[in-house]
Amino acid sequence: PSTDRRLYCLSAETGECLWKLEFDERLDVDPVLGPNGVLYVGSSDGGLHAVKAYEKPPKQKKKHTRL
């Protein structure tokens, strides 16, 4: 989890930061990559964010609040 309110994408080969995305809330759980290439990550306010990780840099993010 990231306490600086950012989601980072690192190269598996070099460790280089490929992109980072800033959020309004603290990210509390590790992201999960779905079969469609979308990253899902939960935030401190109970929200679930979906990020299209295959876009470089990822521009679209959606927030789904807890029901």
PDB file of N, CA, C, O and CB in Angstrom:
ATOM      1  N   PRO A   1       0.825  -1.209   0.000  1.00  0.00           N
ATOM      2  CA  PRO A   1       0.000   0.000   0.000  1.00  0.00           C
ATOM      3  C   PRO A   1       0.860   1.259   0.000  1.00  0.00           C
ATOM      4  O   PRO A   1       1.987   1.259   0.495  1.00  0.00           O
ATOM      5  CB  PRO A   1      -0.933   0.006   1.211  1.00  0.00           C
ATOM      6  N   SER A   2       0.322   2.306  -0.550  1.00  0.00           N
ATOM      7  CA  SER A   2       1.032   3.573  -0.637  1.00  0.00           C
ATOM      8  C   SER A   2       0.430   4.561   0.359  1.00  0.00           C
ATOM      9  O   SER A   2      -0.776   4.807   0.345  1.00  0.00           O
ATOM     10  CB  SER A   2       0.975   4.141  -2.078  1.00  0.00           C
ATOM     11  N   THR A   3       1.264   5.119   1.213  1.00  0.00           N
ATOM     12  CA  THR A   3       0.770   6.113   2.172  1.00  0.00           C
ATOM     13  C   THR A   3       0.899   7.533   1.641  1.00  0.00           C
ATOM     14  O   THR A   3       0.440   8.474   2.288  1.00  0.00           O
ATOM     15  CB  THR A   3       1.522   5.991   3.488  1.00  0.00           C
ATOM     16  N   ASP A   4       1.516   7.706   0.470  1.00  0.00           N
ATOM     17  CA  ASP A   4       1.673   9.046  -0.094  1.00  0.00           C
ATOM     18  C   ASP A   4       0.589   9.367  -1.130  1.00  0.00           C
ATOM     19  O   ASP A   4       0.702  10.343  -1.872  1.00  0.00           O
ATOM     20  CB  ASP A   4       3.052   9.183  -0.730  1.00  0.00           C
ATOM     21  N   ARG A   5      -0.462   8.539  -1.177  1.00  0.00           N
ATOM     22  CA  ARG A   5      -1.623   8.756  -2.041  1.00  0.00           C
ATOM     23  C   ARG A   5      -1.290   8.629  -3.528  1.00  0.00           C
ATOM     24  O   ARG A   5      -1.938   9.247  -4.372  1.00  0.00           O
ATOM     25  CB  ARG A   5      -2.211  10.121  -1.772  1.00  0.00           C
ATOM     26  N   ARG A   6      -0.279   7.826  -3.836  1.00  0.00           N
ATOM     27  CA  ARG A   6       0.100   7.604  -5.227  1.00  0.00           C
ATOM     28  C   ARG A   6       0.146   6.110  -5.517  1.00  0.00           C
ATOM     29  O   ARG A   6       0.461   5.297  -4.648  1.00  0.00           O
ATOM     30  CB  ARG A   6       1.464   8.259  -5.536  1.00  0.00           C
ATOM     31  N   LEU A   7      -0.176   5.772  -6.760  1.00  0.00           N
ATOM     32  CA  LEU A   7      -0.051   4.417  -7.268  1.00  0.00           C
ATOM     33  C   LEU A   7       1.100   4.437  -8.257  1.00  0.00           C
ATOM     34  O   LEU A   7       1.122   5.257  -9.175  1.00  0.00           O
ATOM     35  CB  LEU A   7      -1.389   3.906  -7.933  1.00  0.00           C
ATOM     36  N   TYR A   8       2.052   3.540  -8.074  1.00  0.00           N
ATOM     37  CA  TYR A   8       3.247   3.506  -8.910  1.00  0.00           C
ATOM     38  C   TYR A   8       3.266   2.267  -9.792  1.00  0.00           C
ATOM     39  O   TYR A   8       2.827   1.193  -9.379  1.00  0.00           O
ATOM     40  CB  TYR A   8       4.502   3.553  -8.046  1.00  0.00           C
ATOM     41  N   CYS A   9       3.775   2.421 -11.005  1.00  0.00           N
ATOM     42  CA  CYS A   9       4.024   1.295 -11.900  1.00  0.00           C
ATOM     43  C   CYS A   9       5.531   1.221 -12.111  1.00  0.00           C
ATOM     44  O   CYS A   9       6.143   2.156 -12.629  1.00  0.00           O
ATOM     45  CB  CYS A   9       3.251   1.450 -13.272  1.00  0.00           C
ATOM     46  N   LEU A  10       6.122   0.097 -11.704  1.00  0.00           N
ATOM     47  CA  LEU A  10       7.561  -0.078 -11.808  1.00  0.00           C
ATOM     48  C   LEU A  10       7.885  -1.147 -12.851  1.00  0.00           C
ATOM     49  O   LEU A  10       7.136  -2.107 -13.028  1.00  0.00           O
ATOM     50  CB  LEU A  10       8.162  -0.454 -10.440  1.00  0.00           C
ATOM     51  N   SER A  11       8.995  -0.967 -13.524  1.00  0.00           N
ATOM     52  CA  SER A  11       9.473  -1.961 -14.472  1.00  0.00           C
ATOM     53  C   SER A  11       9.949  -3.185 -13.711  1.00  0.00           C
ATOM     54  O   SER A  11      10.729  -3.059 -12.767  1.00  0.00           O
ATOM     55  CB  SER A  11      10.603  -1.390 -15.358  1.00  0.00           C
ATOM     56  N   ALA A  12       9.493  -4.370 -14.106  1.00  0.00           N
ATOM     57  CA  ALA A  12       9.931  -5.606 -13.470  1.00  0.00           C
ATOM     58  C   ALA A  12      11.409  -5.880 -13.755  1.00  0.00           C
ATOM     59  O   ALA A  12      12.079  -6.550 -12.969  1.00  0.00           O
ATOM     60  CB  ALA A  12       9.074  -6.782 -13.950  1.00  0.00           C
ATOM     61  N   GLU A  13      11.911  -5.370 -14.863  1.00  0.00           N
ATOM     62  CA  GLU A  13      13.298  -5.624 -15.240  1.00  0.00           C
ATOM     63  C   GLU A  13      14.282  -4.682 -14.570  1.00  0.00           C
ATOM     64  O   GLU A  13      15.342  -5.109 -14.113  1.00  0.00           O
ATOM     65  CB  GLU A  13      13.447  -5.522 -16.723  1.00  0.00           C
ATOM     66  N   THR A  14      13.935  -3.391 -14.511  1.00  0.00           N
ATOM     67  CA  THR A  14      14.900  -2.394 -14.030  1.00  0.00           C
ATOM     68  C   THR A  14      14.514  -1.741 -12.704  1.00  0.00           C
ATOM     69  O   THR A  14      15.363  -1.143 -12.043  1.00  0.00           O
ATOM     70  CB  THR A  14      15.069  -1.328 -15.065  1.00  0.00           C
ATOM     71  N   GLY A  15      13.257  -1.847 -12.313  1.00  0.00           N
ATOM     72  CA  GLY A  15      12.794  -1.156 -11.113  1.00  0.00           C
ATOM     73  C   GLY A  15      12.483   0.305 -11.351  1.00  0.00           C
ATOM     74  O   GLY A  15      12.089   1.017 -10.427  1.00  0.00           O
ATOM     75  N   GLU A  16      12.656   0.762 -12.588  1.00  0.00           N
ATOM     76  CA  GLU A  16      12.394   2.157 -12.947  1.00  0.00           C
ATOM     77  C   GLU A  16      10.898   2.456 -12.834  1.00  0.00           C
ATOM     78  O   GLU A  16      10.060   1.612 -13.152  1.00  0.00           O
ATOM     79  CB  GLU A  16      12.899   2.457 -14.383  1.00  0.00           C
ATOM     80  N   CYS A  17      10.575   3.667 -12.378  1.00  0.00           N
ATOM     81  CA  CYS A  17       9.181   4.095 -12.299  1.00  0.00           C
ATOM     82  C   CYS A  17       8.705   4.452 -13.703  1.00  0.00           C
ATOM     83  O   CYS A  17       9.230   5.371 -14.332  1.00  0.00           O
ATOM     84  CB  CYS A  17       9.012   5.307 -11.323  1.00  0.00           C
ATOM     85  N   LEU A  18       7.699   3.711 -14.191  1.00  0.00           N
ATOM     86  CA  LEU A  18       7.160   3.954 -15.520  1.00  0.00           C
ATOM     87  C   LEU A  18       6.092   5.035 -15.502  1.00  0.00           C
ATOM     88  O   LEU A  18       5.996   5.838 -16.431  1.00  0.00           O
ATOM     89  CB  LEU A  18       6.591   2.674 -16.096  1.00  0.00           C
ATOM     90  N   TRP A  19       5.284   5.055 -14.433  1.00  0.00           N
ATOM     91  CA  TRP A  19       4.288   6.105 -14.235  1.00  0.00           C
ATOM     92  C   TRP A  19       3.836   6.090 -12.789  1.00  0.00           C
ATOM     93  O   TRP A  19       4.028   5.111 -12.068  1.00  0.00           O
ATOM     94  CB  TRP A  19       3.081   5.924 -15.191  1.00  0.00           C
ATOM     95  N   LYS A  20       3.224   7.207 -12.376  1.00  0.00           N
ATOM     96  CA  LYS A  20       2.603   7.287 -11.050  1.00  0.00           C
ATOM     97  C   LYS A  20       1.326   8.082 -11.180  1.00  0.00           C
ATOM     98  O   LYS A  20       1.222   8.977 -12.019  1.00  0.00           O
ATOM     99  CB  LYS A  20       3.561   7.935  -9.997  1.00  0.00           C
ATOM    100  N   LEU A  21       0.359   7.758 -10.352  1.00  0.00           N
ATOM    101  CA  LEU A  21      -0.948   8.377 -10.406  1.00  0.00           C
ATOM    102  C   LEU A  21      -1.330   8.809  -9.006  1.00  0.00           C
ATOM    103  O   LEU A  21      -1.265   8.007  -8.075  1.00  0.00           O
ATOM    104  CB  LEU A  21      -2.002   7.417 -11.004  1.00  0.00           C
ATOM    105  N   GLU A  22      -1.727  10.056  -8.840  1.00  0.00           N
ATOM    106  CA  GLU A  22      -2.055  10.594  -7.517  1.00  0.00           C
ATOM    107  C   GLU A  22      -3.556  10.491  -7.241  1.00  0.00           C
ATOM    108  O   GLU A  22      -4.385  10.703  -8.126  1.00  0.00           O
ATOM    109  CB  GLU A  22      -1.596  12.061  -7.405  1.00  0.00           C
ATOM    110  N   PHE A  23      -3.878  10.161  -5.999  1.00  0.00           N
ATOM    111  CA  PHE A  23      -5.267  10.034  -5.547  1.00  0.00           C
ATOM    112  C   PHE A  23      -5.551  11.023  -4.427  1.00  0.00           C
ATOM    113  O   PHE A  23      -4.630  11.549  -3.803  1.00  0.00           O
ATOM    114  CB  PHE A  23      -5.559   8.595  -5.074  1.00  0.00           C
ATOM    115  N   ASP A  24      -6.828  11.272  -4.177  1.00  0.00           N
ATOM    116  CA  ASP A  24      -7.223  12.173  -3.098  1.00  0.00           C
ATOM    117  C   ASP A  24      -7.149  11.500  -1.736  1.00  0.00           C
ATOM    118  O   ASP A  24      -7.034  12.172  -0.711  1.00  0.00           O
ATOM    119  CB  ASP A  24      -8.626  12.688  -3.338  1.00  0.00           C
ATOM    120  N   GLU A  25      -7.214  10.167  -1.725  1.00  0.00           N
ATOM    121  CA  GLU A  25      -7.226   9.417  -0.471  1.00  0.00           C
ATOM    122  C   GLU A  25      -5.984   8.540  -0.382  1.00  0.00           C
ATOM    123  O   GLU A  25      -5.306   8.296  -1.380  1.00  0.00           O
ATOM    124  CB  GLU A  25      -8.506   8.558  -0.354  1.00  0.00           C
ATOM    125  N   ARG A  26      -5.702   8.074   0.821  1.00  0.00           N
ATOM    126  CA  ARG A  26      -4.613   7.135   1.037  1.00  0.00           C
ATOM    127  C   ARG A  26      -5.028   5.767   0.495  1.00  0.00           C
ATOM    128  O   ARG A  26      -6.175   5.355   0.668  1.00  0.00           O
ATOM    129  CB  ARG A  26      -4.238   7.049   2.549  1.00  0.00           C
ATOM    130  N   LEU A  27      -4.111   5.067  -0.154  1.00  0.00           N
ATOM    131  CA  LEU A  27      -4.393   3.739  -0.689  1.00  0.00           C
ATOM    132  C   LEU A  27      -4.056   2.717   0.394  1.00  0.00           C
ATOM    133  O   LEU A  27      -2.912   2.636   0.842  1.00  0.00           O
ATOM    134  CB  LEU A  27      -3.579   3.463  -2.007  1.00  0.00           C
ATOM    135  N   ASP A  28      -5.056   1.936   0.813  1.00  0.00           N
ATOM    136  CA  ASP A  28      -4.896   1.053   1.967  1.00  0.00           C
ATOM    137  C   ASP A  28      -4.544  -0.391   1.654  1.00  0.00           C
ATOM    138  O   ASP A  28      -4.057  -1.111   2.526  1.00  0.00           O
ATOM    139  CB  ASP A  28      -6.126   1.066   2.745  1.00  0.00           C
ATOM    140  N   VAL A  29      -4.782  -0.820   0.438  1.00  0.00           N
ATOM    141  CA  VAL A  29      -4.531  -2.220   0.106  1.00  0.00           C
ATOM    142  C   VAL A  29      -3.703  -2.313  -1.165  1.00  0.00           C
ATOM    143  O   VAL A  29      -3.657  -1.375  -1.960  1.00  0.00           O
ATOM    144  CB  VAL A  29      -5.854  -2.990  -0.058  1.00  0.00           C
ATOM    145  N   ASP A  30      -3.051  -3.450  -1.347  1.00  0.00           N
ATOM    146  CA  ASP A  30      -2.278  -3.667  -2.562  1.00  0.00           C
ATOM    147  C   ASP A  30      -3.221  -3.743  -3.758  1.00  0.00           C
ATOM    148  O   ASP A  30      -4.308  -4.310  -3.650  1.00  0.00           O
ATOM    149  CB  ASP A  30      -1.427  -4.954  -2.452  1.00  0.00           C
ATOM    150  N   PRO A  31      -2.820  -3.182  -4.889  1.00  0.00           N
ATOM    151  CA  PRO A  31      -3.659  -3.259  -6.086  1.00  0.00           C
ATOM    152  C   PRO A  31      -3.751  -4.696  -6.596  1.00  0.00           C
ATOM    153  O   PRO A  31      -2.855  -5.510  -6.376  1.00  0.00           O
ATOM    154  CB  PRO A  31      -3.107  -2.342  -7.189  1.00  0.00           C
ATOM    155  N   VAL A  32      -4.842  -4.982  -7.274  1.00  0.00           N
ATOM    156  CA  VAL A  32      -5.068  -6.287  -7.898  1.00  0.00           C
ATOM    157  C   VAL A  32      -5.276  -6.052  -9.382  1.00  0.00           C
ATOM    158  O   VAL A  32      -6.052  -5.182  -9.777  1.00  0.00           O
ATOM    159  CB  VAL A  32      -6.297  -7.036  -7.260  1.00  0.00           C
ATOM    160  N   LEU A  33      -4.583  -6.829 -10.203  1.00  0.00           N
ATOM    161  CA  LEU A  33      -4.715  -6.707 -11.653  1.00  0.00           C
ATOM    162  C   LEU A  33      -5.780  -7.671 -12.142  1.00  0.00           C
ATOM    163  O   LEU A  33      -5.659  -8.884 -11.967  1.00  0.00           O
ATOM    164  CB  LEU A  33      -3.364  -6.979 -12.361  1.00  0.00           C
ATOM    165  N   GLY A  34      -6.820  -7.131 -12.755  1.00  0.00           N
ATOM    166  CA  GLY A  34      -7.896  -7.948 -13.295  1.00  0.00           C
ATOM    167  C   GLY A  34      -7.517  -8.538 -14.638  1.00  0.00           C
ATOM    168  O   GLY A  34      -6.537  -8.101 -15.242  1.00  0.00           O
ATOM    169  N   PRO A  35      -8.272  -9.525 -15.129  1.00  0.00           N
ATOM    170  CA  PRO A  35      -7.963 -10.175 -16.394  1.00  0.00           C
ATOM    171  C   PRO A  35      -8.098  -9.242 -17.603  1.00  0.00           C
ATOM    172  O   PRO A  35      -7.604  -9.543 -18.690  1.00  0.00           O
ATOM    173  CB  PRO A  35      -8.861 -11.366 -16.575  1.00  0.00           C
ATOM    174  N   ASN A  36      -8.770  -8.116 -17.399  1.00  0.00           N
ATOM    175  CA  ASN A  36      -8.962  -7.145 -18.478  1.00  0.00           C
ATOM    176  C   ASN A  36      -7.880  -6.072 -18.500  1.00  0.00           C
ATOM    177  O   ASN A  36      -7.979  -5.117 -19.270  1.00  0.00           O
ATOM    178  CB  ASN A  36     -10.319  -6.490 -18.347  1.00  0.00           C
ATOM    179  N   GLY A  37      -6.841  -6.212 -17.664  1.00  0.00           N
ATOM    180  CA  GLY A  37      -5.759  -5.238 -17.626  1.00  0.00           C
ATOM    181  C   GLY A  37      -6.051  -4.026 -16.771  1.00  0.00           C
ATOM    182  O   GLY A  37      -5.310  -3.045 -16.821  1.00  0.00           O
ATOM    183  N   VAL A  38      -7.122  -4.071 -15.982  1.00  0.00           N
ATOM    184  CA  VAL A  38      -7.483  -2.959 -15.103  1.00  0.00           C
ATOM    185  C   VAL A  38      -6.973  -3.261 -13.697  1.00  0.00           C
ATOM    186  O   VAL A  38      -7.148  -4.365 -13.182  1.00  0.00           O
ATOM    187  CB  VAL A  38      -9.029  -2.722 -15.098  1.00  0.00           C
ATOM    188  N   LEU A  39      -6.337  -2.256 -13.082  1.00  0.00           N
ATOM    189  CA  LEU A  39      -5.893  -2.369 -11.696  1.00  0.00           C
ATOM    190  C   LEU A  39      -7.010  -1.896 -10.788  1.00  0.00           C
ATOM    191  O   LEU A  39      -7.641  -0.871 -11.047  1.00  0.00           O
ATOM    192  CB  LEU A  39      -4.596  -1.551 -11.448  1.00  0.00           C
ATOM    193  N   TYR A  40      -7.254  -2.646  -9.721  1.00  0.00           N
ATOM    194  CA  TYR A  40      -8.253  -2.271  -8.722  1.00  0.00           C
ATOM    195  C   TYR A  40      -7.530  -2.052  -7.407  1.00  0.00           C
ATOM    196  O   TYR A  40      -6.723  -2.879  -6.985  1.00  0.00           O
ATOM    197  CB  TYR A  40      -9.371  -3.362  -8.581  1.00  0.00           C
ATOM    198  N   VAL A  41      -7.828  -0.919  -6.753  1.00  0.00           N
ATOM    199  CA  VAL A  41      -7.179  -0.614  -5.484  1.00  0.00           C
ATOM    200  C   VAL A  41      -8.175   0.087  -4.563  1.00  0.00           C
ATOM    201  O   VAL A  41      -8.953   0.934  -5.003  1.00  0.00           O
ATOM    202  CB  VAL A  41      -5.916   0.265  -5.704  1.00  0.00           C
ATOM    203  N   GLY A  42      -8.142  -0.271  -3.297  1.00  0.00           N
ATOM    204  CA  GLY A  42      -9.037   0.329  -2.297  1.00  0.00           C
ATOM    205  C   GLY A  42      -8.382   1.509  -1.614  1.00  0.00           C
ATOM    206  O   GLY A  42      -7.159   1.561  -1.480  1.00  0.00           O
ATOM    207  N   SER A  43      -9.202   2.462  -1.179  1.00  0.00           N
ATOM    208  CA  SER A  43      -8.689   3.663  -0.522  1.00  0.00           C
ATOM    209  C   SER A  43      -9.241   3.788   0.892  1.00  0.00           C
ATOM    210  O   SER A  43     -10.167   3.077   1.282  1.00  0.00           O
ATOM    211  CB  SER A  43      -9.041   4.913  -1.339  1.00  0.00           C
ATOM    212  N   SER A  44      -8.652   4.708   1.648  1.00  0.00           N
ATOM    213  CA  SER A  44      -8.969   4.870   3.063  1.00  0.00           C
ATOM    214  C   SER A  44     -10.404   5.295   3.325  1.00  0.00           C
ATOM    215  O   SER A  44     -10.893   5.128   4.443  1.00  0.00           O
ATOM    216  CB  SER A  44      -8.048   5.866   3.668  1.00  0.00           C
ATOM    217  N   ASP A  45     -11.093   5.840   2.329  1.00  0.00           N
ATOM    218  CA  ASP A  45     -12.482   6.254   2.531  1.00  0.00           C
ATOM    219  C   ASP A  45     -13.480   5.162   2.134  1.00  0.00           C
ATOM    220  O   ASP A  45     -14.682   5.418   2.053  1.00  0.00           O
ATOM    221  CB  ASP A  45     -12.763   7.518   1.736  1.00  0.00           C
ATOM    222  N   GLY A  46     -12.983   3.948   1.888  1.00  0.00           N
ATOM    223  CA  GLY A  46     -13.853   2.842   1.517  1.00  0.00           C
ATOM    224  C   GLY A  46     -14.123   2.743   0.037  1.00  0.00           C
ATOM    225  O   GLY A  46     -14.908   1.896  -0.388  1.00  0.00           O
ATOM    226  N   GLY A  47     -13.496   3.583  -0.758  1.00  0.00           N
ATOM    227  CA  GLY A  47     -13.717   3.573  -2.201  1.00  0.00           C
ATOM    228  C   GLY A  47     -12.893   2.502  -2.899  1.00  0.00           C
ATOM    229  O   GLY A  47     -11.872   2.048  -2.383  1.00  0.00           O
ATOM    230  N   LEU A  48     -13.350   2.108  -4.072  1.00  0.00           N
ATOM    231  CA  LEU A  48     -12.621   1.191  -4.934  1.00  0.00           C
ATOM    232  C   LEU A  48     -12.326   1.934  -6.229  1.00  0.00           C
ATOM    233  O   LEU A  48     -13.233   2.451  -6.881  1.00  0.00           O
ATOM    234  CB  LEU A  48     -13.431  -0.134  -5.195  1.00  0.00           C
ATOM    235  N   HIS A  49     -11.060   1.980  -6.593  1.00  0.00           N
ATOM    236  CA  HIS A  49     -10.628   2.693  -7.798  1.00  0.00           C
ATOM    237  C   HIS A  49     -10.248   1.691  -8.872  1.00  0.00           C
ATOM    238  O   HIS A  49      -9.632   0.666  -8.577  1.00  0.00           O
ATOM    239  CB  HIS A  49      -9.438   3.636  -7.493  1.00  0.00           C
ATOM    240  N   ALA A  50     -10.608   1.974 -10.104  1.00  0.00           N
ATOM    241  CA  ALA A  50     -10.239   1.152 -11.253  1.00  0.00           C
ATOM    242  C   ALA A  50      -9.365   1.999 -12.171  1.00  0.00           C
ATOM    243  O   ALA A  50      -9.761   3.090 -12.580  1.00  0.00           O
ATOM    244  CB  ALA A  50     -11.508   0.614 -12.010  1.00  0.00           C
ATOM    245  N   VAL A  51      -8.189   1.499 -12.490  1.00  0.00           N
ATOM    246  CA  VAL A  51      -7.222   2.228 -13.307  1.00  0.00           C
ATOM    247  C   VAL A  51      -6.859   1.385 -14.519  1.00  0.00           C
ATOM    248  O   VAL A  51      -6.488   0.220 -14.378  1.00  0.00           O
ATOM    249  CB  VAL A  51      -5.953   2.588 -12.486  1.00  0.00           C
ATOM    250  N   LYS A  52      -6.962   1.960 -15.694  1.00  0.00           N
ATOM    251  CA  LYS A  52      -6.560   1.258 -16.912  1.00  0.00           C
ATOM    252  C   LYS A  52      -5.038   1.301 -16.998  1.00  0.00           C
ATOM    253  O   LYS A  52      -4.461   2.245 -17.537  1.00  0.00           O
ATOM    254  CB  LYS A  52      -7.221   1.896 -18.190  1.00  0.00           C
ATOM    255  N   ALA A  53      -4.405   0.274 -16.464  1.00  0.00           N
ATOM    256  CA  ALA A  53      -2.951   0.255 -16.322  1.00  0.00           C
ATOM    257  C   ALA A  53      -2.228   0.177 -17.654  1.00  0.00           C
ATOM    258  O   ALA A  53      -1.061   0.560 -17.737  1.00  0.00           O
ATOM    259  CB  ALA A  53      -2.537  -0.900 -15.463  1.00  0.00           C
ATOM    260  N   TYR A  54      -2.879  -0.305 -18.687  1.00  0.00           N
ATOM    261  CA  TYR A  54      -2.230  -0.460 -19.984  1.00  0.00           C
ATOM    262  C   TYR A  54      -2.119   0.859 -20.738  1.00  0.00           C
ATOM    263  O   TYR A  54      -1.402   0.929 -21.737  1.00  0.00           O
ATOM    264  CB  TYR A  54      -2.987  -1.461 -20.821  1.00  0.00           C
ATOM    265  N   GLU A  55      -2.798   1.892 -20.295  1.00  0.00           N
ATOM    266  CA  GLU A  55      -2.639   3.219 -20.901  1.00  0.00           C
ATOM    267  C   GLU A  55      -1.388   3.859 -20.324  1.00  0.00           C
ATOM    268  O   GLU A  55      -1.172   3.818 -19.113  1.00  0.00           O
ATOM    269  CB  GLU A  55      -3.896   4.122 -20.649  1.00  0.00           C
ATOM    270  N   LYS A  56      -0.571   4.443 -21.170  1.00  0.00           N
ATOM    271  CA  LYS A  56       0.672   5.042 -20.687  1.00  0.00           C
ATOM    272  C   LYS A  56       0.739   6.497 -21.090  1.00  0.00           C
ATOM    273  O   LYS A  56       0.858   6.786 -22.280  1.00  0.00           O
ATOM    274  CB  LYS A  56       1.893   4.286 -21.224  1.00  0.00           C
ATOM    275  N   PRO A  57       0.667   7.429 -20.150  1.00  0.00           N
ATOM    276  CA  PRO A  57       0.344   7.176 -18.745  1.00  0.00           C
ATOM    277  C   PRO A  57      -1.152   6.957 -18.576  1.00  0.00           C
ATOM    278  O   PRO A  57      -1.942   7.414 -19.402  1.00  0.00           O
ATOM    279  CB  PRO A  57       0.814   8.343 -17.858  1.00  0.00           C
ATOM    280  N   PRO A  58      -1.545   6.268 -17.524  1.00  0.00           N
ATOM    281  CA  PRO A  58      -2.973   6.034 -17.315  1.00  0.00           C
ATOM    282  C   PRO A  58      -3.666   7.340 -16.972  1.00  0.00           C
ATOM    283  O   PRO A  58      -3.259   8.029 -16.037  1.00  0.00           O
ATOM    284  CB  PRO A  58      -3.205   4.994 -16.201  1.00  0.00           C
ATOM    285  N   LYS A  59      -4.698   7.686 -17.707  1.00  0.00           N
ATOM    286  CA  LYS A  59      -5.369   8.966 -17.498  1.00  0.00           C
ATOM    287  C   LYS A  59      -6.733   8.806 -16.861  1.00  0.00           C
ATOM    288  O   LYS A  59      -7.218   9.713 -16.186  1.00  0.00           O
ATOM    289  CB  LYS A  59      -5.507   9.698 -18.804  1.00  0.00           C
ATOM    290  N   GLN A  60      -7.343   7.673 -17.069  1.00  0.00           N
ATOM    291  CA  GLN A  60      -8.708   7.506 -16.602  1.00  0.00           C
ATOM    292  C   GLN A  60      -8.731   6.693 -15.329  1.00  0.00           C
ATOM    293  O   GLN A  60      -8.111   5.633 -15.244  1.00  0.00           O
ATOM    294  CB  GLN A  60      -9.569   6.843 -17.670  1.00  0.00           C
ATOM    295  N   LYS A  61      -9.438   7.188 -14.352  1.00  0.00           N
ATOM    296  CA  LYS A  61      -9.642   6.409 -13.143  1.00  0.00           C
ATOM    297  C   LYS A  61     -11.078   6.605 -12.697  1.00  0.00           C
ATOM    298  O   LYS A  61     -11.637   7.693 -12.835  1.00  0.00           O
ATOM    299  CB  LYS A  61      -8.642   6.819 -12.023  1.00  0.00           C
ATOM    300  N   LYS A  62     -11.652   5.583 -12.179  1.00  0.00           N
ATOM    301  CA  LYS A  62     -13.030   5.636 -11.717  1.00  0.00           C
ATOM    302  C   LYS A  62     -13.059   5.264 -10.255  1.00  0.00           C
ATOM    303  O   LYS A  62     -12.294   4.410  -9.806  1.00  0.00           O
ATOM    304  CB  LYS A  62     -13.943   4.701 -12.545  1.00  0.00           C
ATOM    305  N   LYS A  63     -13.923   5.892  -9.529  1.00  0.00           N
ATOM    306  CA  LYS A  63     -14.062   5.581  -8.118  1.00  0.00           C
ATOM    307  C   LYS A  63     -15.471   5.062  -7.875  1.00  0.00           C
ATOM    308  O   LYS A  63     -16.460   5.679  -8.271  1.00  0.00           O
ATOM    309  CB  LYS A  63     -13.762   6.826  -7.234  1.00  0.00           C
ATOM    310  N   HIS A  64     -15.536   3.929  -7.223  1.00  0.00           N
ATOM    311  CA  HIS A  64     -16.807   3.333  -6.853  1.00  0.00           C
ATOM    312  C   HIS A  64     -16.873   3.353  -5.334  1.00  0.00           C
ATOM    313  O   HIS A  64     -15.990   2.810  -4.670  1.00  0.00           O
ATOM    314  CB  HIS A  64     -16.961   1.872  -7.427  1.00  0.00           C
ATOM    315  N   THR A  65     -17.896   3.963  -4.781  1.00  0.00           N
ATOM    316  CA  THR A  65     -18.012   4.018  -3.340  1.00  0.00           C
ATOM    317  C   THR A  65     -18.635   2.741  -2.812  1.00  0.00           C
ATOM    318  O   THR A  65     -19.329   2.017  -3.525  1.00  0.00           O
ATOM    319  CB  THR A  65     -18.831   5.228  -2.913  1.00  0.00           C
ATOM    320  N   ARG A  66     -18.371   2.494  -1.566  1.00  0.00           N
ATOM    321  CA  ARG A  66     -18.904   1.302  -0.912  1.00  0.00           C
ATOM    322  C   ARG A  66     -20.425   1.377  -0.856  1.00  0.00           C
ATOM    323  O   ARG A  66     -20.987   2.433  -0.563  1.00  0.00           O
ATOM    324  CB  ARG A  66     -18.317   1.146   0.509  1.00  0.00           C
ATOM    325  N   LEU A  67     -21.085   0.270  -1.135  1.00  0.00           N
ATOM    326  CA  LEU A  67     -22.547   0.218  -1.098  1.00  0.00           C
ATOM    327  C   LEU A  67     -23.038  -0.167   0.260  1.00  0.00           C
ATOM    328  O   LEU A  67     -24.246  -0.261   0.477  1.00  0.00           O
ATOM    329  CB  LEU A  67     -23.079  -0.749  -2.126  1.00  0.00           C
TER     330      LEU A  67
END
